[in-house]
Amino acid sequence: MTPDPLTATFAALADPTRRAILARLASGQASVTDLAQPFDMSLPAVSKHLKVLERAGLIARERKAQWRPCRIEAAPLQDVSDWVEEYREIWEQRLDRLGEYLRELQETGAESAGKIHEMKEKKSGRKKRNHR
Amino acid sequence: MTPDPLTATFAALADPTRRAILARLASGQASVTDLAQPFDMSLPAVSKHLKVLERAGLIARERKAQWRPCRIEAAPLQDVSDWVEEYREIWEQRLDRLGEYLRELQETGAESAGKIHEMKEKKSGRKKRNHR
């Protein structure tokens, strides 16, 4: 059973090495040897990761050139962005609630500060009267 | 070995049923029974999916209430959004290139149309002269 495209994309992204390969390809094409270097991985291990990325449509490999460079393909990433965008309202509501809570804290804080100031004033007033 | 948070999130999202559960929870809390209904799944099967979502921090389950409602947790989704946002430039560049290509096509089209018009004008001019 072939997974739906979004499932294949998420499964391909569920690996830190594959995400690092994508990050590297975001700055330009690279060969398998180039990609293997920073990870201290064998070429077959890197090739395996590249196959997963390729099957998910996240990378494409040049057929013409001898060194078969890999390049990033943006379409599935845009699908991920579109999918997650649907939930933006939820985390923005959460941030709004957090902001509200902090404002409340500040107001209560300001009130408490006001009361403390008032108490101090009264105290010093009393002191002043005592000093008279 | 526990996966890094982003890997756990992507792995949890790599399943259409789990994404559908999240979509349901985006509109409000629900019990396991509520969640099982639309999928025609057994409660243990749904519970298994919920455990994956919970471990990834995508949902939380109320401990107080007897029916232990599930609610969506937005933070990991915001992390996905932040991650994919880094690649926005790449797909926007792709769209820019596509737009450029279409503009070029239009211009070449307009040029060709201009030439055809010119040729027609010349022809009709000749015809007019012939008719004199």
Short mmCIF file of C-alpha atoms in Angstrom, two decimals:
data_model
loop_
_atom_site.label_atom_id
_atom_site.label_comp_id
_atom_site.label_asym_id
_atom_site.label_seq_id
_atom_site.Cartn_x
_atom_site.Cartn_y
_atom_site.Cartn_z
CA MET A 1 0.00 0.00 0.00
CA THR A 2 1.55 3.33 -1.03
CA PRO A 3 1.03 5.99 1.61
CA ASP A 4 -0.71 9.24 0.69
CA PRO A 5 1.76 12.03 -0.28
CA LEU A 6 1.54 13.92 3.02
CA THR A 7 2.13 10.71 5.03
CA ALA A 8 5.18 9.90 2.85
CA THR A 9 6.49 13.46 3.35
CA PHE A 10 6.07 13.40 7.14
CA ALA A 11 7.64 9.91 7.34
CA ALA A 12 10.63 11.12 5.29
CA LEU A 13 11.03 14.18 7.54
CA ALA A 14 10.90 12.03 10.71
CA ASP A 15 14.67 11.60 10.69
CA PRO A 16 17.33 14.16 11.73
CA THR A 17 19.84 12.99 9.06
CA ARG A 18 17.29 13.37 6.26
CA ARG A 19 16.36 16.84 7.54
CA ALA A 20 20.08 17.75 7.63
CA ILE A 21 20.45 16.51 4.02
CA LEU A 22 17.52 18.76 3.00
CA ALA A 23 19.09 21.72 4.82
CA ARG A 24 22.35 21.11 2.92
CA LEU A 25 20.49 20.88 -0.43
CA ALA A 26 18.62 24.10 0.32
CA SER A 27 21.88 25.94 -0.41
CA GLY A 28 22.50 24.12 -3.73
CA GLN A 29 22.89 20.81 -5.58
CA ALA A 30 25.25 18.19 -4.16
CA SER A 31 26.54 14.72 -5.01
CA VAL A 32 26.06 11.67 -2.77
CA THR A 33 29.76 11.93 -1.80
CA ASP A 34 29.31 15.61 -0.80
CA LEU A 35 26.26 14.67 1.25
CA ALA A 36 27.95 11.70 2.97
CA GLN A 37 30.94 13.75 4.20
CA PRO A 38 29.50 15.85 7.08
CA PHE A 39 27.56 12.87 8.49
CA ASP A 40 30.48 10.45 8.66
CA MET A 41 28.18 7.86 7.05
CA SER A 42 28.82 5.17 4.44
CA LEU A 43 27.66 5.92 0.89
CA PRO A 44 25.07 3.09 0.99
CA ALA A 45 23.59 4.51 4.22
CA VAL A 46 23.30 7.98 2.64
CA SER A 47 21.87 6.45 -0.55
CA LYS A 48 19.17 4.79 1.52
CA HIS A 49 18.17 8.14 3.05
CA LEU A 50 18.21 9.76 -0.39
CA LYS A 51 15.87 7.06 -1.71
CA VAL A 52 13.35 7.83 1.05
CA LEU A 53 13.58 11.57 0.29
CA GLU A 54 13.29 10.90 -3.46
CA ARG A 55 10.24 8.63 -3.04
CA ALA A 56 8.55 11.39 -1.02
CA GLY A 57 9.34 13.86 -3.83
CA LEU A 58 11.49 15.98 -1.50
CA ILE A 59 14.57 15.64 -3.69
CA ALA A 60 15.21 14.86 -7.35
CA ARG A 61 18.35 13.39 -8.91
CA GLU A 62 19.79 14.60 -12.19
CA ARG A 63 19.85 11.74 -14.72
CA LYS A 64 22.08 13.48 -17.27
CA ALA A 65 25.24 14.28 -15.33
CA GLN A 66 27.69 11.48 -14.51
CA TRP A 67 27.81 12.50 -10.82
CA ARG A 68 23.99 12.56 -10.58
CA PRO A 69 23.63 15.63 -8.34
CA CYS A 70 20.70 15.81 -5.91
CA ARG A 71 18.54 18.88 -5.65
CA ILE A 72 15.76 19.84 -3.25
CA GLU A 73 12.16 19.84 -4.50
CA ALA A 74 10.00 22.39 -2.73
CA ALA A 75 6.45 21.20 -3.55
CA PRO A 76 6.03 18.70 -0.65
CA LEU A 77 7.43 21.27 1.80
CA GLN A 78 4.83 23.74 0.60
CA ASP A 79 2.17 21.03 1.25
CA VAL A 80 3.48 20.66 4.82
CA SER A 81 3.30 24.44 5.23
CA ASP A 82 -0.29 24.51 3.92
CA TRP A 83 -1.25 21.64 6.23
CA VAL A 84 0.23 23.17 9.39
CA GLU A 85 -1.12 26.63 8.51
CA GLU A 86 -4.63 25.26 9.28
CA TYR A 87 -3.60 25.05 12.94
CA ARG A 88 -2.08 28.53 13.17
CA GLU A 89 -5.23 29.88 14.84
CA ILE A 90 -4.81 27.34 17.66
CA TRP A 91 -1.29 28.35 18.62
CA GLU A 92 -2.06 32.04 18.14
CA GLN A 93 -5.03 31.70 20.52
CA ARG A 94 -2.64 30.05 22.96
CA LEU A 95 -0.19 32.97 22.63
CA ASP A 96 -3.11 35.42 23.04
CA ARG A 97 -4.17 33.65 26.24
CA LEU A 98 -0.57 33.74 27.50
CA GLY A 99 -0.36 37.46 26.65
CA GLU A 100 -3.61 38.09 28.51
CA TYR A 101 -2.34 36.19 31.53
CA LEU A 102 0.91 38.20 31.56
CA ARG A 103 -1.06 41.45 31.27
CA GLU A 104 -3.21 40.38 34.21
CA LEU A 105 -0.11 39.51 36.21
CA GLN A 106 1.36 42.93 35.41
CA GLU A 107 -1.85 44.70 36.41
CA THR A 108 -2.08 42.73 39.65
CA GLY A 109 1.62 43.43 40.11
CA ALA A 110 1.08 47.14 39.50
CA GLU A 111 -1.84 47.16 41.94
CA SER A 112 0.24 45.38 44.58
CA ALA A 113 3.12 47.77 43.90
CA GLY A 114 0.66 50.67 44.28
CA LYS A 115 -0.59 49.30 47.60
CA ILE A 116 2.96 48.76 48.86
CA HIS A 117 3.84 52.31 47.82
CA GLU A 118 0.71 53.60 49.60
CA MET A 119 1.62 51.65 52.73
CA LYS A 120 5.17 53.02 52.62
CA GLU A 121 3.84 56.54 52.18
CA LYS A 122 1.55 56.08 55.16
CA LYS A 123 4.43 54.66 57.19
CA SER A 124 6.80 57.47 56.27
CA GLY A 125 3.96 59.94 56.87
CA ARG A 126 3.57 58.46 60.32
CA LYS A 127 7.33 58.63 60.74
CA LYS A 128 7.36 62.23 59.62
CA ARG A 129 4.62 63.01 62.10
CA ASN A 130 6.59 61.19 64.79
CA HIS A 131 9.65 63.23 63.91
CA ARG A 132 7.83 66.50 64.20
CA MET B 1 16.88 6.05 22.23
CA THR B 2 14.23 8.75 22.43
CA PRO B 3 13.92 10.67 19.17
CA ASP B 4 14.39 14.44 19.15
CA PRO B 5 11.09 16.37 19.50
CA LEU B 6 10.80 17.30 15.82
CA THR B 7 11.42 13.68 14.73
CA ALA B 8 8.75 12.47 17.17
CA THR B 9 6.32 15.10 15.85
CA PHE B 10 6.91 14.22 12.18
CA ALA B 11 6.63 10.48 12.95
CA ALA B 12 3.32 11.08 14.76
CA LEU B 13 2.02 13.14 11.82
CA ALA B 14 3.00 10.43 9.30
CA ASP B 15 -0.39 8.76 9.61
CA PRO B 16 -3.71 9.88 8.07
CA THR B 17 -5.78 8.65 11.06
CA ARG B 18 -3.64 10.58 13.53
CA ARG B 19 -3.90 13.72 11.37
CA ALA B 20 -7.69 13.25 11.23
CA ILE B 21 -7.78 12.93 15.05
CA LEU B 22 -5.86 16.22 15.33
CA ALA B 23 -8.25 17.90 12.88
CA ARG B 24 -11.19 16.71 15.04
CA LEU B 25 -9.52 17.99 18.23
CA ALA B 26 -8.83 21.37 16.59
CA SER B 27 -12.57 22.08 16.98
CA GLY B 28 -12.65 21.07 20.67
CA GLN B 29 -11.97 18.43 23.32
CA ALA B 30 -13.24 14.88 22.74
CA SER B 31 -13.32 11.54 24.51
CA VAL B 32 -11.72 8.38 23.10
CA THR B 33 -15.23 7.09 22.27
CA ASP B 34 -16.02 10.32 20.34
CA LEU B 35 -12.75 9.98 18.45
CA ALA B 36 -13.25 6.28 17.63
CA GLN B 37 -16.70 6.79 16.07
CA PRO B 38 -15.91 8.44 12.68
CA PHE B 39 -13.03 6.03 11.98
CA ASP B 40 -14.94 2.81 12.61
CA MET B 41 -11.97 1.67 14.71
CA SER B 42 -11.75 -0.30 17.94
CA LEU B 43 -11.10 1.68 21.13
CA PRO B 44 -7.68 -0.01 21.63
CA ALA B 45 -6.63 0.97 18.08
CA VAL B 46 -7.63 4.59 18.71
CA SER B 47 -5.92 4.51 22.11
CA LYS B 48 -2.70 3.39 20.42
CA HIS B 49 -2.83 6.38 18.03
CA LEU B 50 -3.59 8.71 20.94
CA LYS B 51 -0.54 7.41 22.81
CA VAL B 52 1.69 8.26 19.81
CA LEU B 53 0.18 11.76 19.61
CA GLU B 54 0.51 12.21 23.38
CA ARG B 55 4.15 11.09 23.43
CA ALA B 56 4.89 13.65 20.68
CA GLY B 57 3.17 16.32 22.81
CA LEU B 58 0.54 16.92 20.10
CA ILE B 59 -2.33 16.12 22.46
CA ALA B 60 -2.85 16.13 26.22
CA ARG B 61 -5.35 14.12 28.23
CA GLU B 62 -7.26 15.53 31.15
CA ARG B 63 -6.48 13.55 34.30
CA LYS B 64 -9.26 15.01 36.44
CA ALA B 65 -12.43 14.17 34.51
CA GLN B 66 -13.74 10.59 34.55
CA TRP B 67 -14.04 10.55 30.72
CA ARG B 68 -10.44 11.86 30.30
CA PRO B 69 -11.04 14.19 27.36
CA CYS B 70 -8.24 14.74 24.82
CA ARG B 71 -7.25 18.20 23.69
CA ILE B 72 -4.85 19.39 21.00
CA GLU B 73 -1.54 20.95 22.04
CA ALA B 74 -0.30 23.55 19.58
CA ALA B 75 3.40 23.89 20.52
CA PRO B 76 4.78 21.02 18.34
CA LEU B 77 2.71 22.25 15.37
CA GLN B 78 4.26 25.68 15.79
CA ASP B 79 7.70 23.98 15.73
CA VAL B 80 6.75 22.27 12.44
CA SER B 81 5.66 25.64 11.05
CA ASP B 82 8.94 27.27 12.16
CA TRP B 83 10.93 24.43 10.60
CA VAL B 84 9.16 24.48 7.22
CA GLU B 85 9.21 28.29 7.13
CA GLU B 86 13.00 28.06 6.60
CA TYR B 87 12.28 26.58 3.16
CA ARG B 88 9.67 29.15 2.10
CA GLU B 89 12.26 31.01 0.02
CA ILE B 90 12.85 27.85 -2.05
CA TRP B 91 9.25 27.32 -3.10
CA GLU B 92 8.71 31.05 -3.57
CA GLN B 93 11.75 31.14 -5.88
CA ARG B 94 10.19 28.21 -7.77
CA LEU B 95 6.92 30.13 -8.12
CA ASP B 96 8.86 33.23 -9.20
CA ARG B 97 10.66 31.22 -11.90
CA LEU B 98 7.31 29.79 -13.06
CA GLY B 99 5.85 33.30 -13.19
CA GLU B 100 8.88 34.52 -15.17
CA TYR B 101 8.50 31.64 -17.62
CA LEU B 102 4.80 32.42 -18.11
CA ARG B 103 5.61 36.11 -18.66
CA GLU B 104 8.24 35.14 -21.24
CA LEU B 105 5.74 32.87 -22.95
CA GLN B 106 3.24 35.73 -23.03
CA GLU B 107 5.83 38.17 -24.42
CA THR B 108 6.95 35.71 -27.11
CA GLY B 109 3.27 35.13 -27.80
CA ALA B 110 2.65 38.89 -28.06
CA GLU B 111 5.70 39.30 -30.34
CA SER B 112 4.50 36.50 -32.61
CA ALA B 113 1.02 38.01 -32.65
CA GLY B 114 2.60 41.39 -33.58
CA LYS B 115 4.55 39.81 -36.45
CA ILE B 116 1.46 38.01 -37.73
CA HIS B 117 -0.47 41.30 -37.55
CA GLU B 118 2.38 43.08 -39.44
CA MET B 119 2.41 40.39 -42.11
CA LYS B 120 -1.35 40.65 -42.49
CA GLU B 121 -1.10 44.45 -42.77
CA LYS B 122 1.56 44.15 -45.50
CA LYS B 123 -0.54 41.59 -47.34
CA SER B 124 -3.68 43.73 -47.18
CA GLY B 125 -1.59 46.79 -48.22
CA ARG B 126 -0.41 44.86 -51.26
CA LYS B 127 -3.95 43.80 -51.92
CA LYS B 128 -5.11 47.41 -51.67
CA ARG B 129 -2.41 48.51 -54.09
CA ASN B 130 -3.37 45.68 -56.45
CA HIS B 131 -6.97 46.81 -56.31
CA ARG B 132 -6.12 50.39 -57.27
#
